[in-house]
Structure formats: C-alpha cells, structure tokens
Amino acid sequence: MPSSILRRAGARVRAGVRRAARRAVCGAVVTSVLAACGGGGDSAGTPPTEPRPPASADTFALRALATAKGIRLGTAIDRGLRTGGTAGTSFRALVARHFSSLTAENDMKHQRLQPQRGVYAWGGADSIVAFAETHGMQVRGHTLVWHQQNAAWLANGTWTADEARALLVDHVTTVATRYRGRIAAWDVVNEAFEDDGTLRNSVWQRTLGADYIALAFRTAAAADPQARLFYNDYGIEWPGRKQDSTYALVQRLLAAGVPIHGVGFQAHFQAGQLPPNFAGTLQRFAALGLDVHITELDVRVRTPSTATDRATQAQNYRDVVAACLQVSRCTSLTIWGVSDGDSWVPSTFAGWGDALPWDAALQPKPAFAALYAVLAGR
Ligand code: G3I
C-alpha cells in the first residue's frame, strides 16, 4: 500500500459503496477504475457481474465528484486518442469516464491547423471536439496565438506589420469560427511573457508590438462571442515579476474594454515544490472579475521514481485541487495528459517523468487516489 492517502480513499469507497464491493477494492485501489483502465475485472480476474452505471450516475468517476464540487475536470489528449486496439478503447473509456473537459495537447496549435499558408487541416482537432461532444464534455481550445509550434512558413517568414496583422486575424478568425459555439474557453494568447516579466520576443511581438494581444482577444470574440477567452501562461503560479506583469496586462486589457474573461495557470510543477499560497494567487486574479482555470497540471518526479516520490506527488495533486476548491472562480482544472506513457515531460526534462495520475499501463497511481479523495471531500 503506497500511501496513507490511498488507504483512506480505499477505505471510504469500501464503507460507502457496499453494493459494489466485489469491484470496489483491489488492494486499496478502486477496481471499477482498473476496469476503466483496461483491467476489465476485479483483482482475481473475475469479470464484473453488473453492468456499469451511466457516467452521470457513476460515483466512482472523478468527473462526477468534480462536477459536484463545481469544477470541470479536464485532460489533454494527443497521442493517446489515436492509439489503436484494446489500448485505445481502454484509454478512451477512461477519458470519458473521469473527465468532463478536453484540451487538444497539440492539435489546435497553428502548426497542426495551418501547415501551409491558407491551407487548414482540421482532422485532429475535429476528432477531439467530436469525442468531447459524444461524451458530454466541454472543450478548452488551445491555443490561438503563441510563439511556439507555429507552422514553419510563419515562423521562418519575414513579415511587415500589416502582413502579420492579417495573418493573425485570418488564423484566429478561421479557427474560432469553425468551432464557434462548441469551445467553452479559448486560450487566446499563450505565454506572452519571458520569465523576467518582459514581453516575449515572438513573431507577433516583433511585428505588432504589445498590441497583438488585444487584437487577438478582439478577433476571437468577434468570431465566437460565446467562448470564454483566456490568457494562459506558466510560472505565474509563483509570486514575482512574471505574475505581476500578467496581472498588469490583464488590468490594462480590462480597462480598455478588451474581451478577456479569464487567466489560465498552467501548473507544471515538480514534486515537493508547489508555489506558496496558490489559492491566494488564484484569488488575486479572480478579484479582477475573472475566471481562473488550472490548465495544464502535472507534477513531475525524478525517474525512476520511488514510492516516496509518488506519495509526495499525490499530496501535491491533492493540494492543487484543494487550492482551486477554495476559490469560487476556479471552475476548471485540466491535467496535462492521462498516463505517464503519453506525457511531454520525459522528452523535455531528461531524468524526469512519471508526472501524471495513471502509469504507462493506465493503472491508477497514488495521485489518482489523492484526486479521488480530495474531490470526494475527504
Ligand atoms: O507530431 C510530430 C511527429 O509527426 C514527429 O514524428 C515527432 C518527432 O519529434 O514530433 C511530433 O511532434 C511533437 C508533438 O509534441 C507531438 O508529439 C513535437 O516534436 C513536440 O515538440 C511536441 O511537444 C509538445 C510541446 O507542447 C511543444 O512545445 C508537447 O506534446 C505538448 O505537451 C506541449 O504542451 C505545452 C503547451 O502547449 C503550452 N504550455 C507548455 C506545454 C508543455 O510544454
């Protein structure tokens, strides 16, 4: 039994759901979750004897617990959705069961959507939106304007201000119009600041200056008036110049009447190193009248990870959810992937990984039990 959190979550499940006892516990892990992860039966290999209840009545599902707390629980999907065979079926069942919001990890980025100038490729993005709609999930659109993962033709081109403005307006209008009314929230502008709080050197900043940010929000609002429009960044969970620059930006946009409705805190953390007073930071932005979303949560550990690492990670997941629950405008929390097998972390940070609540075999980790417990109010 890896942690006391896991034990507590397992015990409450056993106490509260006697009817489902045969599939309720496997060690201390919820067996119906194991089934959703591809296990298909209990710890002895016996198939479930009852049909699974519909998702809305599925009290084992994280999405039901989160919904009851007023939070959309999301995940980001990319490679996993396309996995074929049994693995893909199990993955998709798990996603539909535990999450009520989807973000395209890569498929709504410029590079994927407009690989050639004026030629749009919708396949990946469409499949994610369709999956979400089939399963009663919302979509967080990610991302309209960014300095990374722009198509080579854009990134390597030389543009006048007028050309850059036309390219930005065309891309934002085309994408937001295609999904008009079907995206709950768009990350309109992503990562506009350097870590020191100065405006990041990007194709947009070089050509249009800081004005590109307001232009992006106004253009997105014109194309999809129903979507909630977000500024999204990493590192702003910590007090400091980057957070303060973001706060000042948002204040300026609001004062100028620019349609911005929220700030996304990516929340890519290292185990054992959470920002101080994260709830206070969320509240600082919420007090401006904004929604605050946690948009890309993961908690990486050094690999190979130990049981102690996974217990610390579980506590960190718990603490982040608890911070969100303290702030009424924190209405959405997205985990940046499902399983350690799909995470972006190992390829970016050598020697780090295992950042997600399910392992590479789609088995729930202590972080899953911690999420379950905190969302269940335990
Ligand atoms: O799709 C190609 C594939 O065809 C090719 O064979 C392969 C070879 O490298 O690359 C594949 O593209 C990769 C893509 O992920 C899909 O797997 C890119 O190289 C790789 O750079 C890209 O990484 C993504 C990264 O953004 C790029 O900056 C990660 O998956 C994605 O998780 C990550 O997400 C970002 C958020 O958008 C913004 N916040 C930070 C977060 C983590 O970096």
Short mmCIF file of C-alpha atoms and ligand atoms in Angstrom, two decimals:
data_model
loop_
_atom_site.label_atom_id
_atom_site.label_comp_id
_atom_site.label_asym_id
_atom_site.label_seq_id
_atom_site.Cartn_x
_atom_site.Cartn_y
_atom_site.Cartn_z
CA MET A 1 0.00 0.00 0.00
CA PRO A 2 1.91 3.04 -1.19
CA SER A 3 0.42 5.79 0.95
CA SER A 4 -2.00 6.72 3.67
CA ILE A 5 -3.94 8.76 1.14
CA LEU A 6 -4.50 5.67 -0.91
CA ARG A 7 -5.57 3.75 2.16
CA ARG A 8 -8.02 6.44 3.22
CA ALA A 9 -9.58 6.70 -0.24
CA GLY A 10 -9.93 2.95 -0.49
CA ALA A 11 -11.49 2.70 2.96
CA ARG A 12 -14.11 5.34 2.21
CA VAL A 13 -15.03 3.65 -1.02
CA ARG A 14 -15.47 0.34 0.81
CA ALA A 15 -17.58 1.93 3.52
CA GLY A 16 -19.79 3.92 1.18
CA VAL A 17 -20.44 1.55 -1.67
CA ARG A 18 -21.14 -1.93 -0.25
CA ARG A 19 -23.25 -2.92 -3.23
CA ALA A 20 -20.27 -2.60 -5.48
CA ALA A 21 -17.94 -4.33 -3.05
CA ARG A 22 -16.86 -7.03 -5.50
CA ARG A 23 -15.46 -4.44 -7.82
CA ALA A 24 -14.81 -1.70 -5.29
CA VAL A 25 -11.41 -2.57 -3.97
CA CYS A 26 -8.27 -4.04 -5.34
CA GLY A 27 -5.83 -3.62 -2.53
CA ALA A 28 -6.74 -0.04 -1.89
CA VAL A 29 -7.39 0.93 -5.48
CA VAL A 30 -10.88 1.23 -6.88
CA THR A 31 -11.38 -1.79 -9.09
CA SER A 32 -14.02 -0.21 -11.28
CA VAL A 33 -11.34 2.30 -12.16
CA LEU A 34 -9.00 -0.53 -13.01
CA ALA A 35 -11.70 -1.86 -15.29
CA ALA A 36 -11.93 1.52 -16.97
CA CYS A 37 -8.15 1.43 -17.30
CA GLY A 38 -8.29 -1.79 -19.27
CA GLY A 39 -8.25 -4.33 -16.44
CA GLY A 40 -11.82 -5.36 -17.18
CA GLY A 41 -12.43 -7.24 -13.91
CA ASP A 42 -11.54 -7.48 -10.26
CA SER A 43 -8.21 -8.33 -8.73
CA ALA A 44 -8.90 -12.06 -9.04
CA GLY A 45 -9.65 -11.69 -12.72
CA THR A 46 -13.44 -12.15 -12.32
CA PRO A 47 -15.42 -10.13 -14.84
CA PRO A 48 -17.81 -7.55 -13.40
CA THR A 49 -21.25 -9.07 -12.82
CA GLU A 50 -23.23 -5.84 -13.04
CA PRO A 51 -23.45 -3.50 -15.98
CA ARG A 52 -21.58 -0.28 -15.28
CA PRO A 53 -23.90 2.63 -14.44
CA PRO A 54 -24.11 5.51 -16.90
CA ALA A 55 -21.38 8.13 -16.49
CA SER A 56 -23.69 10.63 -14.83
CA ALA A 57 -24.51 8.14 -12.07
CA ASP A 58 -21.00 6.73 -11.85
CA THR A 59 -19.96 7.75 -8.40
CA PHE A 60 -16.51 6.23 -8.86
CA ALA A 61 -15.70 8.68 -11.62
CA LEU A 62 -13.58 11.72 -10.89
CA ARG A 63 -15.73 13.76 -13.27
CA ALA A 64 -18.85 13.17 -11.16
CA LEU A 65 -17.07 14.16 -7.98
CA ALA A 66 -15.57 17.24 -9.60
CA THR A 67 -18.89 18.27 -11.10
CA ALA A 68 -20.49 18.03 -7.67
CA LYS A 69 -17.82 20.48 -6.46
CA GLY A 70 -18.43 22.88 -9.33
CA ILE A 71 -15.26 22.04 -11.24
CA ARG A 72 -14.80 20.80 -14.78
CA LEU A 73 -12.04 18.23 -14.59
CA GLY A 74 -10.13 18.07 -17.85
CA THR A 75 -7.31 16.29 -19.57
CA ALA A 76 -5.18 16.96 -22.62
CA ILE A 77 -5.09 14.33 -25.32
CA ASP A 78 -2.93 13.79 -28.33
CA ARG A 79 -1.18 10.50 -28.95
CA GLY A 80 -3.47 8.53 -26.63
CA LEU A 81 -6.65 9.20 -28.57
CA ARG A 82 -5.11 7.68 -31.66
CA THR A 83 -3.83 4.51 -30.04
CA GLY A 84 -5.49 1.56 -31.75
CA GLY A 85 -6.91 -1.72 -30.49
CA THR A 86 -7.72 -2.57 -26.90
CA ALA A 87 -5.29 0.03 -25.61
CA GLY A 88 -7.12 2.77 -27.45
CA THR A 89 -10.52 1.51 -26.31
CA SER A 90 -9.43 1.42 -22.68
CA PHE A 91 -7.86 4.83 -22.96
CA ARG A 92 -10.93 6.43 -24.46
CA ALA A 93 -13.21 4.78 -21.88
CA LEU A 94 -11.05 6.09 -19.08
CA VAL A 95 -11.02 9.60 -20.52
CA ALA A 96 -14.79 9.67 -20.98
CA ARG A 97 -15.33 8.30 -17.52
CA HIS A 98 -13.12 10.55 -15.45
CA PHE A 99 -13.03 13.84 -17.34
CA SER A 100 -15.61 16.41 -18.37
CA SER A 101 -13.33 18.71 -20.34
CA LEU A 102 -10.82 18.07 -23.11
CA THR A 103 -7.89 20.08 -24.38
CA ALA A 104 -6.04 19.24 -27.57
CA GLU A 105 -2.46 18.83 -26.43
CA ASN A 106 -1.21 19.78 -29.91
CA ASP A 107 -3.99 19.50 -32.47
CA MET A 108 -5.32 23.07 -32.21
CA LYS A 109 -1.92 24.70 -32.49
CA HIS A 110 -1.01 26.76 -35.54
CA GLN A 111 1.47 24.18 -36.84
CA ARG A 112 -1.19 21.46 -36.94
CA LEU A 113 -4.11 23.61 -38.14
CA GLN A 114 -2.43 25.69 -40.84
CA PRO A 115 0.61 23.69 -42.00
CA GLN A 116 0.67 25.62 -45.27
CA ARG A 117 -0.32 29.23 -45.65
CA GLY A 118 -4.07 29.41 -46.13
CA VAL A 119 -4.45 25.61 -46.07
CA TYR A 120 -6.12 24.33 -42.95
CA ALA A 121 -6.04 20.73 -41.68
CA TRP A 122 -8.88 20.02 -39.29
CA GLY A 123 -8.72 16.25 -38.80
CA GLY A 124 -7.05 16.05 -35.38
CA ALA A 125 -8.92 18.99 -33.88
CA ASP A 126 -12.26 17.81 -35.26
CA SER A 127 -11.77 14.36 -33.76
CA ILE A 128 -11.16 15.81 -30.32
CA VAL A 129 -14.19 18.09 -30.49
CA ALA A 130 -16.34 15.20 -31.74
CA PHE A 131 -15.11 12.91 -28.96
CA ALA A 132 -15.90 15.56 -26.37
CA GLU A 133 -19.38 16.15 -27.73
CA THR A 134 -20.14 12.44 -27.89
CA HIS A 135 -19.23 12.10 -24.24
CA GLY A 136 -20.83 15.27 -22.89
CA MET A 137 -17.52 17.00 -22.30
CA GLN A 138 -16.55 20.62 -22.79
CA VAL A 139 -13.56 21.65 -24.89
CA ARG A 140 -10.85 24.10 -23.87
CA GLY A 141 -9.35 25.42 -27.09
CA HIS A 142 -5.55 25.60 -27.02
CA THR A 143 -4.17 27.84 -28.43
CA LEU A 144 -4.81 30.59 -30.95
CA VAL A 145 -1.72 32.81 -30.65
CA TRP A 146 1.62 31.52 -29.38
CA HIS A 147 5.32 31.88 -30.10
CA GLN A 148 5.86 28.09 -30.41
CA GLN A 149 4.53 25.41 -32.70
CA ASN A 150 3.78 27.88 -35.43
CA ALA A 151 3.99 26.42 -38.93
CA ALA A 152 7.45 26.78 -40.48
CA TRP A 153 6.14 29.10 -43.17
CA LEU A 154 5.02 31.54 -40.47
CA ALA A 155 7.94 31.09 -38.09
CA ASN A 156 10.57 31.45 -40.81
CA GLY A 157 8.92 34.22 -42.79
CA THR A 158 9.68 37.94 -42.75
CA TRP A 159 6.54 39.97 -42.29
CA THR A 160 5.56 43.61 -42.26
CA ALA A 161 3.19 44.75 -39.50
CA ASP A 162 0.28 44.78 -41.95
CA GLU A 163 1.07 41.27 -43.13
CA ALA A 164 1.44 39.95 -39.58
CA ARG A 165 -1.84 41.57 -38.55
CA ALA A 166 -3.62 39.96 -41.49
CA LEU A 167 -2.10 36.56 -40.70
CA LEU A 168 -3.09 36.74 -37.05
CA VAL A 169 -6.63 37.89 -37.81
CA ASP A 170 -7.07 35.25 -40.52
CA HIS A 171 -5.87 32.40 -38.31
CA VAL A 172 -7.84 33.39 -35.23
CA THR A 173 -10.99 34.12 -37.23
CA THR A 174 -10.83 30.92 -39.25
CA VAL A 175 -10.21 28.65 -36.27
CA ALA A 176 -12.59 30.29 -33.80
CA THR A 177 -15.32 30.46 -36.45
CA ARG A 178 -15.01 26.78 -37.32
CA TYR A 179 -15.65 25.81 -33.71
CA ARG A 180 -17.99 28.69 -32.89
CA GLY A 181 -20.33 27.78 -30.04
CA ARG A 182 -18.51 24.49 -29.38
CA ILE A 183 -15.50 25.69 -27.37
CA ALA A 184 -16.15 26.60 -23.75
CA ALA A 185 -12.90 28.51 -23.32
CA TRP A 186 -10.10 29.50 -25.67
CA ASP A 187 -6.52 30.07 -24.64
CA VAL A 188 -6.40 33.07 -26.94
CA VAL A 189 -2.85 34.14 -26.14
CA ASN A 190 -0.34 31.71 -24.66
CA GLU A 191 2.90 32.53 -22.84
CA ALA A 192 3.37 36.16 -23.87
CA PHE A 193 5.93 36.85 -21.15
CA GLU A 194 9.51 35.84 -20.51
CA ASP A 195 10.33 34.61 -17.03
CA ASP A 196 11.57 38.09 -16.04
CA GLY A 197 8.18 39.60 -16.86
CA THR A 198 9.20 41.34 -20.09
CA LEU A 199 7.17 40.74 -23.21
CA ARG A 200 8.44 37.66 -25.01
CA ASN A 201 10.26 38.05 -28.30
CA SER A 202 7.90 36.31 -30.73
CA VAL A 203 6.87 36.70 -34.33
CA TRP A 204 3.83 38.64 -33.10
CA GLN A 205 5.65 40.90 -30.67
CA ARG A 206 8.39 41.72 -33.21
CA THR A 207 5.91 42.72 -35.88
CA LEU A 208 2.99 44.19 -33.95
CA GLY A 209 4.36 45.06 -30.52
CA ALA A 210 2.24 44.50 -27.42
CA ASP A 211 -0.91 45.42 -29.35
CA TYR A 212 -1.10 41.92 -30.79
CA ILE A 213 -2.59 40.70 -27.52
CA ALA A 214 -5.66 42.94 -27.58
CA LEU A 215 -6.02 42.28 -31.31
CA ALA A 216 -6.11 38.53 -30.69
CA PHE A 217 -8.79 38.82 -28.00
CA ARG A 218 -10.99 41.18 -30.02
CA THR A 219 -10.70 38.96 -33.07
CA ALA A 220 -11.57 35.81 -31.11
CA ALA A 221 -14.59 37.49 -29.53
CA ALA A 222 -15.87 38.60 -32.92
CA ALA A 223 -15.56 35.06 -34.27
CA ASP A 224 -17.03 33.23 -31.28
CA PRO A 225 -18.95 35.53 -28.94
CA GLN A 226 -19.91 32.66 -26.62
CA ALA A 227 -16.45 31.37 -25.78
CA ARG A 228 -14.72 32.43 -22.58
CA LEU A 229 -11.43 34.00 -23.58
CA PHE A 230 -8.27 33.31 -21.58
CA TYR A 231 -4.70 34.44 -21.24
CA ASN A 232 -2.65 31.30 -20.38
CA ASP A 233 0.89 31.02 -19.01
CA TYR A 234 3.30 29.02 -16.87
CA GLY A 235 5.30 30.27 -13.91
CA ILE A 236 2.62 32.79 -12.99
CA GLU A 237 1.61 30.50 -10.13
CA TRP A 238 4.61 31.92 -8.28
CA PRO A 239 4.81 35.41 -6.83
CA GLY A 240 7.19 37.56 -8.84
CA ARG A 241 7.71 39.68 -11.90
CA LYS A 242 6.05 37.32 -14.36
CA GLN A 243 2.90 37.09 -12.26
CA ASP A 244 2.89 40.85 -11.73
CA SER A 245 3.33 41.56 -15.45
CA THR A 246 0.43 39.24 -16.20
CA TYR A 247 -1.71 40.95 -13.60
CA ALA A 248 -0.87 44.37 -15.05
CA LEU A 249 -1.59 43.16 -18.58
CA VAL A 250 -4.99 41.83 -17.61
CA GLN A 251 -5.83 45.03 -15.75
CA ARG A 252 -4.89 47.08 -18.83
CA LEU A 253 -6.96 44.87 -21.12
CA LEU A 254 -9.99 45.09 -18.85
CA ALA A 255 -9.64 48.88 -18.53
CA ALA A 256 -9.51 49.15 -22.32
CA GLY A 257 -12.66 47.08 -22.72
CA VAL A 258 -10.85 44.15 -24.34
CA PRO A 259 -12.94 40.95 -24.05
CA ILE A 260 -10.88 38.81 -21.69
CA HIS A 261 -12.68 36.52 -19.27
CA GLY A 262 -10.02 34.52 -17.52
CA VAL A 263 -6.45 33.59 -16.77
CA GLY A 264 -5.10 30.06 -17.17
CA PHE A 265 -2.42 28.87 -14.76
CA GLN A 266 -0.60 26.01 -16.45
CA ALA A 267 0.75 24.49 -13.23
CA HIS A 268 3.64 22.35 -14.50
CA PHE A 269 5.17 21.51 -11.13
CA GLN A 270 7.99 19.46 -9.64
CA ALA A 271 7.01 17.14 -6.80
CA GLY A 272 7.59 18.78 -3.46
CA GLN A 273 7.78 22.27 -4.93
CA LEU A 274 4.40 23.91 -5.09
CA PRO A 275 4.10 27.68 -5.16
CA PRO A 276 3.32 29.32 -1.83
CA ASN A 277 -0.30 30.34 -1.28
CA PHE A 278 -1.54 29.21 -4.68
CA ALA A 279 -5.14 29.78 -3.60
CA GLY A 280 -4.20 33.38 -2.76
CA THR A 281 -2.74 33.83 -6.23
CA LEU A 282 -5.84 32.43 -7.89
CA GLN A 283 -7.96 34.73 -5.75
CA ARG A 284 -5.79 37.74 -6.68
CA PHE A 285 -6.79 37.30 -10.31
CA ALA A 286 -10.36 36.23 -9.55
CA ALA A 287 -10.80 39.51 -7.66
CA LEU A 288 -10.42 41.29 -11.01
CA GLY A 289 -13.70 39.64 -12.01
CA LEU A 290 -12.00 36.87 -13.98
CA ASP A 291 -12.40 33.12 -14.14
CA VAL A 292 -9.26 31.28 -13.14
CA HIS A 293 -8.54 27.89 -14.68
CA ILE A 294 -5.76 25.45 -13.93
CA THR A 295 -4.96 24.46 -17.46
CA GLU A 296 -2.01 22.04 -17.69
CA LEU A 297 -1.40 20.46 -14.31
CA ASP A 298 1.29 17.85 -13.96
CA VAL A 299 3.72 17.03 -11.17
CA ARG A 300 6.98 15.55 -12.37
CA VAL A 301 9.32 13.43 -10.32
CA ARG A 302 12.84 12.17 -10.90
CA THR A 303 12.86 8.82 -12.68
CA PRO A 304 12.95 6.03 -11.84
CA SER A 305 10.51 7.22 -9.21
CA THR A 306 10.23 5.81 -5.69
CA ALA A 307 7.16 5.18 -3.55
CA THR A 308 8.11 8.29 -1.57
CA ASP A 309 8.18 10.38 -4.76
CA ARG A 310 4.76 9.10 -5.74
CA ALA A 311 3.36 9.85 -2.29
CA THR A 312 4.73 13.42 -2.43
CA GLN A 313 3.30 13.79 -5.90
CA ALA A 314 -0.09 12.56 -4.69
CA GLN A 315 -0.08 15.13 -1.89
CA ASN A 316 0.80 17.84 -4.43
CA TYR A 317 -2.09 16.88 -6.71
CA ARG A 318 -4.33 16.99 -3.69
CA ASP A 319 -3.07 20.42 -2.67
CA VAL A 320 -3.57 21.92 -6.12
CA VAL A 321 -7.15 20.71 -6.29
CA ALA A 322 -7.73 21.99 -2.76
CA ALA A 323 -6.44 25.43 -3.79
CA CYS A 324 -8.86 25.51 -6.71
CA LEU A 325 -11.73 24.43 -4.47
CA GLN A 326 -11.03 27.40 -2.19
CA VAL A 327 -11.64 29.91 -4.98
CA SER A 328 -15.14 30.17 -6.35
CA ARG A 329 -13.96 31.43 -9.75
CA CYS A 330 -11.69 28.40 -10.16
CA THR A 331 -14.10 26.37 -12.24
CA SER A 332 -11.88 24.21 -14.40
CA LEU A 333 -8.82 22.09 -13.72
CA THR A 334 -7.07 20.27 -16.54
CA ILE A 335 -4.39 17.65 -16.08
CA TRP A 336 -1.83 17.72 -18.93
CA GLY A 337 -2.34 14.18 -20.13
CA VAL A 338 -3.58 10.92 -18.69
CA SER A 339 -0.78 8.41 -18.41
CA ASP A 340 2.95 8.61 -17.85
CA GLY A 341 3.29 6.93 -21.23
CA ASP A 342 1.87 9.97 -23.03
CA SER A 343 3.40 12.82 -21.08
CA TRP A 344 5.53 15.52 -22.68
CA VAL A 345 7.82 15.60 -19.61
CA PRO A 346 10.47 12.89 -20.27
CA SER A 347 11.32 14.21 -23.70
CA THR A 348 11.72 17.74 -22.36
CA PHE A 349 13.35 17.21 -18.96
CA ALA A 350 15.94 14.44 -19.04
CA GLY A 351 15.74 12.31 -15.90
CA TRP A 352 12.21 13.47 -15.04
CA GLY A 353 8.82 11.94 -15.72
CA ASP A 354 6.02 9.90 -14.13
CA ALA A 355 4.12 13.17 -13.84
CA LEU A 356 0.52 12.01 -14.25
CA PRO A 357 -2.13 10.16 -12.18
CA TRP A 358 -2.03 6.96 -14.27
CA ASP A 359 1.09 4.97 -15.10
CA ALA A 360 2.09 3.93 -18.60
CA ALA A 361 -0.07 0.79 -18.29
CA LEU A 362 -3.08 3.00 -17.42
CA GLN A 363 -3.06 1.80 -13.83
CA PRO A 364 -4.06 4.43 -11.26
CA LYS A 365 -1.25 5.78 -9.07
CA PRO A 366 -1.44 7.31 -5.59
CA ALA A 367 -2.06 10.64 -7.32
CA PHE A 368 -5.32 9.23 -8.64
CA ALA A 369 -6.41 8.20 -5.15
CA ALA A 370 -5.49 11.65 -3.87
CA LEU A 371 -7.61 13.29 -6.57
CA TYR A 372 -10.46 10.96 -5.73
CA ALA A 373 -10.20 11.71 -2.03
CA VAL A 374 -9.98 15.49 -2.28
CA LEU A 375 -12.82 15.70 -4.79
CA ALA A 376 -14.91 13.47 -2.54
CA GLY A 377 -14.24 15.91 0.31
CA ARG A 378 -12.05 13.54 2.29
O1 G3I B 1 3.74 15.12 -34.46
C1 G3I B 1 5.16 15.03 -34.64
C2 G3I B 1 5.53 13.70 -35.25
O2 G3I B 1 4.97 13.63 -36.54
C3 G3I B 1 7.06 13.59 -35.30
O3 G3I B 1 7.40 12.34 -35.77
C4 G3I B 1 7.64 13.80 -33.92
C5 G3I B 1 9.16 13.78 -33.94
O4 G3I B 1 9.69 14.61 -32.94
O5 G3I B 1 7.24 15.06 -33.43
C6 G3I B 1 5.83 15.16 -33.30
O6 G3I B 1 5.53 16.43 -32.76
C7 G3I B 1 5.80 16.61 -31.41
C8 G3I B 1 4.50 16.98 -30.71
O7 G3I B 1 4.73 17.33 -29.39
C9 G3I B 1 3.50 15.82 -30.73
O8 G3I B 1 4.02 14.72 -30.09
C10 G3I B 1 6.80 17.71 -31.27
O9 G3I B 1 8.06 17.30 -31.75
C11 G3I B 1 6.93 18.13 -29.83
O10 G3I B 1 7.74 19.31 -29.76
C12 G3I B 1 5.56 18.47 -29.27
O11 G3I B 1 5.72 18.81 -27.92
C13 G3I B 1 4.62 19.49 -27.37
C14 G3I B 1 5.07 20.81 -26.80
O12 G3I B 1 3.97 21.47 -26.20
C15 G3I B 1 5.67 21.72 -27.85
O13 G3I B 1 6.06 22.91 -27.27
C16 G3I B 1 4.02 18.64 -26.26
O14 G3I B 1 3.47 17.45 -26.82
C17 G3I B 1 2.95 19.42 -25.53
O15 G3I B 1 2.57 18.73 -24.37
C18 G3I B 1 3.48 20.77 -25.10
O16 G3I B 1 2.45 21.49 -24.50
C19 G3I B 1 2.79 22.76 -23.96
C20 G3I B 1 1.54 23.62 -24.07
O17 G3I B 1 1.06 23.65 -25.39
C21 G3I B 1 1.81 25.04 -23.56
N1 G3I B 1 2.37 25.02 -22.23
C22 G3I B 1 3.53 24.14 -22.04
C23 G3I B 1 3.22 22.72 -22.51
C24 G3I B 1 4.37 21.79 -22.23
O18 G3I B 1 5.49 22.17 -23.00
#
